[in-house]
Coordinates of C-alpha atoms in Angstrom, one line a residue:
M1 CA -3.0 19.7 -3.0
S2 CA -0.2 19.9 -0.5
D3 CA 3.3 18.8 -1.5
Y4 CA 5.4 17.8 1.5
T5 CA 8.4 16.9 -0.5
E6 CA 8.8 20.3 -2.0
R7 CA 8.4 22.0 1.4
G8 CA 11.3 20.0 2.9
D9 CA 9.2 17.7 5.1
E10 CA 10.9 14.5 4.0
Q11 CA 11.2 13.5 7.7
M12 CA 7.4 13.3 7.9
I13 CA 7.0 10.9 5.0
G14 CA 10.2 8.9 5.2
E15 CA 13.1 8.7 2.7
P16 CA 11.8 6.0 0.4
L17 CA 8.4 7.7 -0.1
A18 CA 10.1 11.1 -0.5
K19 CA 12.3 9.7 -3.3
I20 CA 9.2 8.2 -5.1
M21 CA 7.4 11.5 -4.8
K22 CA 10.3 13.5 -6.2
L23 CA 10.3 11.2 -9.3
M24 CA 6.7 11.9 -10.1
P25 CA 6.2 14.2 -13.1
A26 CA 4.7 17.6 -12.1
Q27 CA 2.1 17.6 -14.8
N28 CA 0.7 14.2 -13.7
K29 CA 1.5 14.3 -10.0
E30 CA -2.1 13.9 -8.8
E31 CA -2.7 10.9 -11.0
C32 CA 0.7 9.4 -9.9
I33 CA -0.3 9.9 -6.2
K34 CA -3.7 8.2 -6.8
A35 CA -1.9 5.3 -8.5
L36 CA 0.5 4.9 -5.6
I37 CA -2.3 5.0 -3.1
L38 CA -4.1 2.2 -5.0
R39 CA -0.9 0.2 -5.3
R40 CA -0.2 0.5 -1.6
R41 CA -3.8 -0.4 -0.7
L42 CA -3.7 -3.5 -2.8
Q43 CA -0.2 -4.5 -1.5
V44 CA -1.2 -4.0 2.1
W45 CA -4.6 -5.8 1.7
V46 CA -3.3 -8.8 -0.3
H47 CA -0.4 -9.4 1.9
S48 CA -2.6 -9.1 5.0
V49 CA -4.8 -11.8 3.6
I50 CA -1.8 -14.0 2.9
Y51 CA -0.6 -13.5 6.5
Y52 CA -3.8 -13.6 8.5
N53 CA -6.1 -15.9 6.4
L54 CA -3.7 -18.1 4.6
N55 CA -1.2 -18.4 7.4
A56 CA 1.8 -17.6 5.2
N57 CA 4.0 -14.7 4.3
I58 CA 6.0 -13.9 1.2
I59 CA 7.3 -10.5 2.2
S60 CA 9.1 -9.5 5.4
D61 CA 7.3 -7.7 8.2
S62 CA 9.5 -4.6 7.6
V63 CA 8.4 -4.4 3.9
W64 CA 4.7 -4.7 4.9
S65 CA 5.3 -2.0 7.5
R66 CA 6.9 0.4 5.1
W67 CA 4.0 -0.1 2.6
A68 CA 1.5 0.5 5.4
E69 CA 3.3 3.6 6.6
D70 CA 3.5 4.9 3.1
L71 CA -0.2 4.4 2.7
E72 CA -1.2 6.0 6.0
C73 CA 1.0 9.0 5.1
L74 CA -0.3 9.4 1.6
Q75 CA -3.9 9.2 2.8
T76 CA -3.2 11.8 5.5
M77 CA -1.4 14.1 3.2
Y78 CA -3.9 13.8 0.3
P79 CA -7.3 13.0 1.7
E80 CA -9.2 14.4 -1.3
L81 CA -7.2 12.2 -3.7
A82 CA -7.4 9.2 -1.4
A83 CA -11.2 9.5 -1.4
Q84 CA -11.2 9.2 -5.2
V85 CA -9.2 5.9 -5.2
A86 CA -10.8 2.4 -5.1
Y87 CA -11.3 0.9 -1.7
A88 CA -11.4 4.3 0.1
D89 CA -14.2 2.8 2.3
V90 CA -12.0 -0.2 3.3
F91 CA -9.0 2.0 4.2
E92 CA -10.9 4.8 5.9
G93 CA -9.1 5.5 9.2
F94 CA -6.4 3.0 8.3
D95 CA -3.3 3.2 10.6
H96 CA -0.2 1.3 9.7
S97 CA -0.2 -0.8 12.9
T98 CA -2.0 -3.9 11.5
G99 CA -3.8 -5.4 8.6
A100 CA -5.8 -7.8 10.8
N101 CA -8.9 -5.7 10.6
L102 CA -9.1 -5.5 6.8
P103 CA -12.0 -7.5 5.3
C104 CA -11.2 -11.0 4.4
N105 CA -14.2 -11.7 2.2
N106 CA -13.3 -9.8 -1.0
E107 CA -13.0 -12.3 -3.8
R108 CA -10.7 -10.2 -5.9
I109 CA -8.3 -9.7 -3.1
N110 CA -8.5 -13.3 -2.0
S111 CA -7.8 -14.5 -5.5
K112 CA -4.8 -12.3 -5.8
A113 CA -3.5 -13.5 -2.5
K114 CA -3.9 -17.2 -3.4
Y115 CA -2.3 -16.6 -6.8
L116 CA 0.8 -14.8 -5.3
L117 CA 1.2 -17.5 -2.7
K118 CA 1.0 -20.2 -5.3
I119 CA 3.7 -18.5 -7.5
F120 CA 5.9 -18.1 -4.4
K121 CA 5.5 -21.7 -3.4
N122 CA 6.2 -23.0 -6.9
K123 CA 9.3 -20.8 -7.1
Y124 CA 10.7 -21.4 -3.7
G125 CA 9.2 -24.7 -2.7
R126 CA 7.9 -23.4 0.6

């Protein structure tokens, strides 16, 4: 497993991701990386469904872009770990430019998207 943050390549991965990586405990780093990959996959996918299928948004474009860039970077840096994480097939070859090509027929993802949008609308009345 390569570790970009320990080699001084923070410029490659961006400051926010570099900070997250430095906080990971060394003894569980691989599991932490896999958990972060899954988290970013779910965030990117769910918010893409909200944007492209439900015609709404509850996060800014810049937040989505940062998550997508983090995900692309993590999958590039740790391809062996990324392959072990759920939805590897969906995010194979993912680049951070868009979420429009992500599948829109996954019931779990669609349910999460609708649930988050409902909470957002109830809280903010939008």
